[in-house]
Amino acid sequence: MKLENAFTMDTSSIKYGQGVTREIGYDMEEQGCRRVMVVTDRNLGKSDPIAVTLEALRGRGIDAVLFDQASVEPTDVSFKEAIAFAVKGKFDGYVAVGGGSSMDTCKAANLYATHPADFMIYVNPPVGKGTPVPGPLKPMMAIPTTAGTGSETTGVTIFDYLEMGAKTGIASRALRPIRGIIDPDNTRTLPKMVAACTGLDQLTHALEALTALPYNRRPAPDHPRLRPAYQGANPISHVWASRAIEMISKNLVRVVEHPGDDAARGEVMLAATYAGIGFGNGGVHLAHGMSYPVSGMVRDYVPEGYPSGHPIVPHGMAVCLNAPAVFRFTAQADPGIHLYCARLMGRDVSRAKPEAAGEILADAIVDLMRKVGMPNGLKAVGFGPQDVDKLVEGTLPQHRVTKLSPRPAGPEELRQLFLNSMTLW
Ligand SMILES: [Zn+2]
């Protein structure tokens, strides 16, 4: 087997600063756009960031049309509604305002309106065909209103495929927004629990990007076009992910306790983008792979202070509930990098033994989770040992990410990881 010997760094252009949302009219005009679809979800339709965005676009004479029906947990059905809207609207540009789901919906709308195809054609295998996107899309810009998806920098879109009850997605460099607009003004009203979950999501993105299987231990692609967006740990993703871990570990508790702290909020938002560059190129692995069935199989858990008000295990929560067990397991593959992660989180590892690496990192994560009010393991969100078979079954199809685990994890290992995630402290 020939191994990979190349890696790329793909990212969106980034504009950061308080109030930069007001420049979106200029930004889209510069791309030659005259008719723009603005995508957001139902909760944000009347929000300030949307009002500012529409005003800025219209102020430059751009015909801006609002689609405020993106689903907070997107599905193939909700994607298709946005796609139909996009096809009918004949837009020459796209702006997403919101969390990961608005951005993901916008990417899908742009993709299928630009390169029409049967829905399953571009969807990741084994669920879909995984056919490469044939060419560039229309210009899309993303304005995150949560800190923590990093979706503004990635070419990935995730949704629930209802027929199979599985999370899957589409991954292609073509889907990447051309610019992410990072404006701390847009996260000022973020509820505490949302800030905590999205912050821990980006922390896990960065930890997984650093500890993923290195790019040069992956099989080489048969054609450069088939090189995956998630390439494995590499020297460039290392830089961005490392800095993201430091910034989040230092600022997340402050953001959750004092939402009015502009400086801390700005740091965490910028860190989300850094983490996005890290994992958008390096990839994520088991904590993400295992999180999809956890979110998908929720029964009646309603997180305190979450705006949706219906049962949900938010993505960031699902990811971090599995993270301590995952890093205890993967540390064996490369104790050095796991100790390095713990050091970035503020632990003194100068005298740490390699065999303690997993425990030290897991402990640092649990400590931060407790400080920002996360539930104590999968049991606290309604799961028990009787659910483990189903959780494993839901993780196995997530090849695109689980195969980047630095230590192979089959059904038996996954079983144990879920059991170890039932209670964390
Ligand atoms: Zn994530």
Coordinates of C-alpha atoms and ligand atoms in Angstrom, one line a residue:
M1 CA 0.0 0.0 0.0
K2 CA 1.4 3.4 -1.0
L3 CA 1.1 5.9 1.8
E4 CA 0.1 9.6 1.5
N5 CA 3.0 12.1 1.2
A6 CA 1.2 15.4 0.6
F7 CA -1.1 17.6 2.6
T8 CA -2.9 20.8 1.9
M9 CA -4.2 23.8 3.9
D10 CA -7.5 25.0 2.6
T11 CA -9.4 27.7 4.4
S12 CA -11.8 30.5 3.9
S13 CA -10.6 34.1 4.0
I14 CA -11.4 35.4 7.5
K15 CA -12.5 38.9 8.6
Y16 CA -12.5 39.5 12.3
G17 CA -13.6 42.5 14.3
Q18 CA -16.4 44.0 16.3
G19 CA -19.1 45.3 13.9
V20 CA -17.6 43.8 10.7
T21 CA -21.1 42.3 9.8
R22 CA -21.9 45.8 8.6
E23 CA -19.3 45.3 5.8
I24 CA -21.1 42.3 4.3
G25 CA -22.7 44.4 1.5
Y26 CA -19.3 45.5 0.4
D27 CA -17.9 42.0 0.7
M28 CA -20.6 40.5 -1.5
E29 CA -20.6 43.3 -4.0
E30 CA -16.9 42.8 -4.4
Q31 CA -17.7 39.2 -5.5
G32 CA -20.0 40.6 -8.2
C33 CA -23.2 39.4 -6.4
R34 CA -26.5 41.1 -7.2
R35 CA -29.1 38.7 -5.8
V36 CA -28.2 36.9 -2.5
M37 CA -30.0 34.2 -0.5
V38 CA -29.6 34.9 3.2
V39 CA -30.0 31.6 5.2
T40 CA -30.8 31.4 8.9
D41 CA -32.9 29.4 11.3
R42 CA -36.4 30.1 12.7
N43 CA -35.0 31.4 16.1
L44 CA -32.8 34.0 14.4
G45 CA -35.2 35.4 11.7
K46 CA -35.9 38.5 13.8
S47 CA -32.5 38.8 15.4
D48 CA -30.0 41.8 15.3
P49 CA -27.4 39.9 13.2
I50 CA -30.0 39.3 10.5
A51 CA -31.3 42.8 10.5
V52 CA -27.8 44.2 10.2
T53 CA -26.9 41.7 7.4
L54 CA -30.0 42.5 5.3
E55 CA -29.5 46.2 5.8
A56 CA -25.9 46.0 4.8
L57 CA -26.6 44.1 1.6
R58 CA -29.6 46.2 0.6
G59 CA -27.5 49.3 1.4
R60 CA -25.2 48.3 -1.5
G61 CA -28.2 47.7 -3.8
I62 CA -28.1 44.0 -3.5
D63 CA -31.4 42.1 -3.8
A64 CA -31.2 40.2 -0.5
V65 CA -33.8 37.4 0.1
L66 CA -34.2 35.9 3.6
F67 CA -34.7 32.2 4.0
D68 CA -35.3 31.7 7.8
Q69 CA -36.4 28.1 7.8
A70 CA -33.1 26.3 8.3
S71 CA -33.7 23.5 10.8
V72 CA -31.6 23.7 14.0
E73 CA -30.8 20.0 13.6
P74 CA -30.9 19.8 9.8
T75 CA -32.2 16.7 7.9
D76 CA -32.3 15.7 4.3
V77 CA -35.9 17.0 4.3
S78 CA -35.0 20.4 5.7
F79 CA -32.0 20.6 3.3
K80 CA -34.3 19.9 0.3
E81 CA -36.6 22.8 1.3
A82 CA -33.7 25.2 1.3
I83 CA -32.5 23.7 -2.0
A84 CA -35.9 24.2 -3.6
F85 CA -35.9 27.8 -2.4
A86 CA -32.4 28.3 -3.9
V87 CA -33.2 26.8 -7.2
K88 CA -36.3 28.9 -7.6
G89 CA -34.6 32.1 -6.5
K90 CA -31.8 32.0 -9.1
F91 CA -29.3 33.5 -6.7
D92 CA -25.7 34.5 -7.6
G93 CA -24.5 34.5 -4.0
Y94 CA -25.2 33.1 -0.5
V95 CA -24.8 34.4 3.0
A96 CA -25.4 32.2 6.1
V97 CA -26.1 33.8 9.4
G98 CA -26.3 31.6 12.5
G99 CA -24.8 28.4 14.0
G100 CA -23.5 25.4 12.2
S101 CA -26.9 24.3 11.0
S102 CA -27.6 27.6 9.1
M103 CA -24.1 27.4 7.5
D104 CA -24.6 23.7 6.6
T105 CA -28.0 24.4 5.1
C106 CA -26.6 27.2 3.1
K107 CA -23.7 25.1 1.8
A108 CA -26.2 22.4 0.6
A109 CA -28.5 25.0 -1.0
N110 CA -25.6 26.5 -2.9
L111 CA -24.3 23.1 -4.0
Y112 CA -27.5 21.6 -5.4
A113 CA -28.7 24.9 -6.9
T114 CA -25.3 25.3 -8.7
H115 CA -24.7 21.7 -9.6
P116 CA -28.2 20.0 -9.7
A117 CA -28.1 16.3 -9.0
D118 CA -30.0 13.6 -7.3
F119 CA -29.7 14.3 -3.5
M120 CA -27.6 11.1 -2.6
I121 CA -25.0 11.7 -5.4
Y122 CA -22.7 14.0 -3.3
V123 CA -23.5 12.5 0.1
N124 CA -20.6 10.7 1.9
P125 CA -20.4 6.9 1.3
P126 CA -21.5 4.4 2.5
V127 CA -24.8 6.3 2.9
G128 CA -24.6 8.2 -0.4
K129 CA -22.5 7.9 -3.6
G130 CA -19.8 10.3 -2.6
T131 CA -19.4 11.6 -6.2
P132 CA -16.9 14.5 -6.3
V133 CA -18.5 18.0 -6.7
P134 CA -17.9 18.9 -10.4
G135 CA -16.7 22.5 -10.0
P136 CA -16.8 25.7 -8.0
L137 CA -20.0 26.9 -6.3
K138 CA -21.4 30.5 -6.2
P139 CA -19.7 32.8 -3.6
M140 CA -20.9 32.1 -0.1
M141 CA -20.0 33.9 3.1
A142 CA -20.7 32.8 6.6
I143 CA -21.5 34.9 9.7
P144 CA -21.4 32.7 12.8
T145 CA -23.6 33.7 15.7
T146 CA -22.3 31.0 18.0
A147 CA -18.7 30.3 18.8
G148 CA -18.0 26.7 18.1
T149 CA -18.7 25.1 14.9
G150 CA -15.9 26.4 12.8
S151 CA -18.2 25.6 9.9
E152 CA -17.3 29.0 8.3
T153 CA -13.9 27.6 7.4
T154 CA -14.8 24.0 6.4
G155 CA -16.1 22.3 3.3
V156 CA -18.3 20.0 5.3
T157 CA -22.0 19.9 5.9
I158 CA -23.8 17.5 8.3
F159 CA -27.4 16.4 8.4
D160 CA -29.7 13.6 9.7
Y161 CA -30.7 11.2 7.0
L162 CA -34.2 10.5 8.3
E163 CA -34.8 7.2 6.4
M164 CA -31.8 5.6 8.1
G165 CA -31.8 7.5 11.4
A166 CA -28.2 8.3 10.8
K167 CA -26.0 11.5 10.7
T168 CA -24.1 11.8 7.6
G169 CA -22.9 14.7 5.4
I170 CA -21.2 16.0 2.3
A171 CA -17.5 16.8 2.3
S172 CA -15.9 18.7 -0.5
R173 CA -13.5 21.7 -0.7
A174 CA -16.0 23.3 -3.1
L175 CA -18.4 23.7 -0.3
R176 CA -16.1 25.9 1.8
P177 CA -17.4 29.5 2.2
I178 CA -15.1 32.0 0.6
R179 CA -15.1 34.2 3.7
G180 CA -16.0 33.9 7.4
I181 CA -17.1 37.1 9.1
I182 CA -16.2 36.8 12.8
D183 CA -17.9 39.5 14.7
P184 CA -18.0 39.3 18.5
D185 CA -21.1 41.6 18.5
N186 CA -23.0 38.6 17.1
T187 CA -22.5 36.3 20.2
R188 CA -23.4 38.8 22.9
T189 CA -26.8 37.2 23.6
L190 CA -25.7 33.6 23.5
P191 CA -27.4 31.6 26.3
K192 CA -24.9 30.1 28.8
M193 CA -25.4 26.5 27.9
V194 CA -25.1 27.2 24.2
A195 CA -21.8 29.0 24.9
A196 CA -20.5 26.1 27.0
C197 CA -21.5 23.4 24.5
T198 CA -20.2 25.2 21.4
G199 CA -16.9 26.1 23.3
L200 CA -16.4 22.5 24.2
D201 CA -17.1 21.4 20.7
Q202 CA -14.3 23.6 19.3
L203 CA -12.0 22.4 22.1
T204 CA -12.7 18.8 21.0
H205 CA -12.2 19.7 17.3
A206 CA -8.8 21.0 18.2
L207 CA -7.9 18.0 20.4
E208 CA -9.0 15.5 17.8
A209 CA -7.2 17.3 15.0
L210 CA -3.9 17.2 17.0
T211 CA -4.3 13.5 18.0
A212 CA -5.7 12.2 14.7
L213 CA -3.9 9.6 12.6
P214 CA -1.0 11.4 10.9
Y215 CA -1.6 12.2 7.3
N216 CA 1.4 10.2 6.1
R217 CA 0.0 7.0 7.6
R218 CA -3.1 7.2 5.5
P219 CA -3.2 5.4 2.2
A220 CA -2.4 7.7 -0.8
P221 CA -5.4 8.6 -2.9
D222 CA -5.6 7.2 -6.5
H223 CA -6.1 10.7 -7.8
P224 CA -5.4 14.1 -6.2
R225 CA -9.1 14.9 -6.5
L226 CA -9.8 12.1 -4.1
R227 CA -7.6 13.4 -1.3
P228 CA -10.0 13.8 1.6
A229 CA -10.7 17.2 3.3
Y230 CA -9.9 15.5 6.6
Q231 CA -6.3 14.5 5.9
G232 CA -5.1 13.5 9.3
A233 CA -2.8 15.3 11.7
N234 CA -0.3 17.4 9.8
P235 CA 2.1 20.3 10.5
I236 CA -0.3 23.0 9.5
S237 CA -3.4 21.8 11.4
H238 CA -1.1 21.3 14.4
V239 CA -0.3 25.0 14.6
W240 CA -3.9 26.2 14.5
A241 CA -5.3 23.5 16.7
S242 CA -2.6 24.1 19.4
R243 CA -3.4 27.8 19.7
A244 CA -7.1 27.1 19.7
I245 CA -6.8 24.8 22.7
E246 CA -4.9 27.4 24.7
M247 CA -7.3 30.2 23.9
I248 CA -10.4 28.2 24.8
S249 CA -9.0 26.7 28.0
K250 CA -8.1 30.2 29.2
N251 CA -11.3 31.9 28.3
L252 CA -14.3 29.6 28.2
V253 CA -15.2 29.7 31.9
R254 CA -15.1 33.5 31.7
V255 CA -17.4 33.6 28.7
V256 CA -19.9 31.3 30.4
E257 CA -19.8 33.2 33.7
H258 CA -19.6 36.7 32.3
P259 CA -21.3 36.8 28.8
G260 CA -20.7 40.6 28.7
D261 CA -16.9 40.1 28.7
D262 CA -16.2 41.2 25.1
A263 CA -12.5 40.3 25.2
A264 CA -13.0 36.8 26.4
R265 CA -15.9 36.3 24.0
G266 CA -13.8 37.6 21.1
E267 CA -11.0 35.2 22.0
V268 CA -13.3 32.1 22.1
M269 CA -14.8 33.1 18.8
L270 CA -11.5 33.5 17.1
A271 CA -10.4 30.2 18.7
A272 CA -13.4 28.5 17.1
T273 CA -12.1 29.7 13.7
Y274 CA -8.6 28.5 14.5
A275 CA -9.9 25.1 15.6
G276 CA -11.9 25.1 12.3
I277 CA -8.8 25.5 10.3
G278 CA -7.2 22.8 12.4
F279 CA -9.9 20.2 12.1
G280 CA -11.1 21.3 8.6
N281 CA -7.7 20.1 7.3
G282 CA -6.6 17.6 9.9
G283 CA -10.0 16.0 10.7
V284 CA -11.7 14.7 13.8
H285 CA -12.0 11.1 15.0
L286 CA -13.7 9.1 17.7
A287 CA -15.3 11.7 19.9
H288 CA -17.1 13.1 16.9
G289 CA -17.9 9.7 15.3
M290 CA -19.5 8.5 18.6
S291 CA -21.4 11.8 19.1
Y292 CA -23.7 11.3 16.1
P293 CA -25.7 8.4 17.5
V294 CA -25.8 10.1 21.0
S295 CA -27.5 13.1 19.5
G296 CA -29.6 11.0 17.1
M297 CA -31.0 8.7 19.8
V298 CA -32.0 11.4 22.4
R299 CA -35.2 10.5 24.2
D300 CA -36.3 13.1 26.7
Y301 CA -33.2 15.1 27.8
V302 CA -33.8 18.8 27.6
P303 CA -30.7 20.9 28.5
E304 CA -31.2 23.7 31.0
G305 CA -31.6 27.1 29.3
Y306 CA -31.4 25.8 25.7
P307 CA -33.6 27.8 23.4
S308 CA -35.1 24.9 21.4
G309 CA -37.1 23.7 24.5
H310 CA -37.4 20.1 23.0
P311 CA -35.4 17.0 23.7
I312 CA -31.8 17.4 22.4
V313 CA -28.3 16.5 23.2
P314 CA -26.5 19.4 21.6
H315 CA -23.7 18.5 19.3
G316 CA -21.0 20.0 21.5
M317 CA -22.3 18.2 24.6
A318 CA -22.5 14.9 22.8
V319 CA -19.0 15.3 21.6
C320 CA -17.4 16.2 24.9
L321 CA -19.3 13.5 26.9
N322 CA -17.3 10.9 24.9
A323 CA -14.1 12.8 24.8
P324 CA -12.5 11.7 28.2
A325 CA -12.9 8.0 27.4
V326 CA -11.7 8.5 23.9
F327 CA -8.4 10.2 24.8
R328 CA -7.7 7.7 27.6
F329 CA -8.0 5.1 24.8
T330 CA -6.0 6.9 22.0
A331 CA -3.2 8.1 24.3
Q332 CA -1.4 4.8 23.9
A333 CA -0.9 5.5 20.2
D334 CA 1.1 8.6 20.9
P335 CA 1.5 9.6 24.6
G336 CA 3.6 12.6 23.7
I337 CA 1.0 14.4 21.7
H338 CA -1.7 13.7 24.4
L339 CA 0.6 15.2 27.1
Y340 CA 1.2 18.2 24.8
C341 CA -2.6 18.7 24.6
A342 CA -2.8 18.6 28.4
R343 CA 0.0 21.2 28.7
L344 CA -1.9 23.5 26.3
M345 CA -4.9 23.1 28.6
G346 CA -2.7 24.4 31.4
R347 CA -1.6 21.2 33.1
D348 CA 2.0 20.8 34.4
V349 CA 3.2 17.7 32.6
S350 CA 7.0 18.2 33.2
R351 CA 7.1 15.1 35.4
A352 CA 4.3 13.1 33.8
K353 CA 4.9 9.5 32.7
P354 CA 3.9 8.5 29.2
E355 CA 1.5 5.8 30.5
A356 CA -0.4 8.5 32.4
A357 CA -0.9 10.7 29.4
G358 CA -4.5 9.7 28.7
E359 CA -5.6 10.1 32.3
I360 CA -4.0 13.5 32.6
L361 CA -5.7 14.8 29.4
A362 CA -9.1 13.2 30.3
D363 CA -8.8 14.9 33.8
A364 CA -8.2 18.3 32.3
I365 CA -11.2 17.9 30.0
V366 CA -13.5 16.7 32.8
D367 CA -12.4 19.6 35.0
L368 CA -13.4 22.2 32.3
M369 CA -16.7 20.4 31.7
R370 CA -17.6 20.6 35.3
K371 CA -16.7 24.3 35.5
V372 CA -19.0 25.1 32.6
G373 CA -21.9 23.0 33.9
M374 CA -21.9 19.9 31.6
P375 CA -23.9 16.8 32.7
N376 CA -22.0 13.9 34.3
G377 CA -21.7 11.5 31.4
L378 CA -24.1 9.7 29.0
K379 CA -26.2 8.4 32.0
A380 CA -27.1 12.0 32.9
V381 CA -28.6 12.6 29.4
G382 CA -30.7 9.5 29.5
F383 CA -28.6 6.6 28.2
G384 CA -27.7 3.3 30.0
P385 CA -25.7 0.2 29.3
Q386 CA -28.7 -1.3 27.4
D387 CA -28.3 1.4 24.7
V388 CA -24.7 0.6 24.0
D389 CA -25.3 -1.9 21.1
K390 CA -27.4 0.7 19.3
L391 CA -24.8 3.4 19.9
V392 CA -22.1 1.3 18.5
E393 CA -24.2 0.4 15.5
G394 CA -24.7 4.2 14.9
T395 CA -21.0 4.9 15.1
L396 CA -19.7 2.2 12.7
P397 CA -21.0 3.9 9.5
Q398 CA -19.0 7.1 10.5
H399 CA -16.0 5.8 8.6
R400 CA -14.9 9.2 7.3
V401 CA -14.0 10.2 10.9
T402 CA -13.5 7.0 12.8
K403 CA -10.8 5.8 10.5
L404 CA -8.7 8.8 11.5
S405 CA -8.5 7.4 15.1
P406 CA -4.8 7.0 15.8
R407 CA -5.7 3.6 17.4
P408 CA -8.1 1.4 15.4
A409 CA -11.5 1.1 17.1
G410 CA -13.8 -1.8 16.1
P411 CA -17.2 -2.7 17.7
E412 CA -15.7 -4.1 20.8
E413 CA -13.5 -1.0 21.5
L414 CA -16.4 1.3 20.8
R415 CA -18.6 -0.7 23.2
Q416 CA -16.1 -0.2 26.0
L417 CA -15.7 3.5 25.1
F418 CA -19.5 4.1 25.4
L419 CA -19.6 2.1 28.7
N420 CA -16.7 4.2 30.1
S421 CA -18.6 7.4 29.1
M422 CA -21.7 6.6 31.2
T423 CA -20.4 8.5 34.3
L424 CA -17.4 10.8 34.2
W425 CA -16.8 11.8 37.8
Ligands
ZN1 ZN -18.1 19.4 16.3

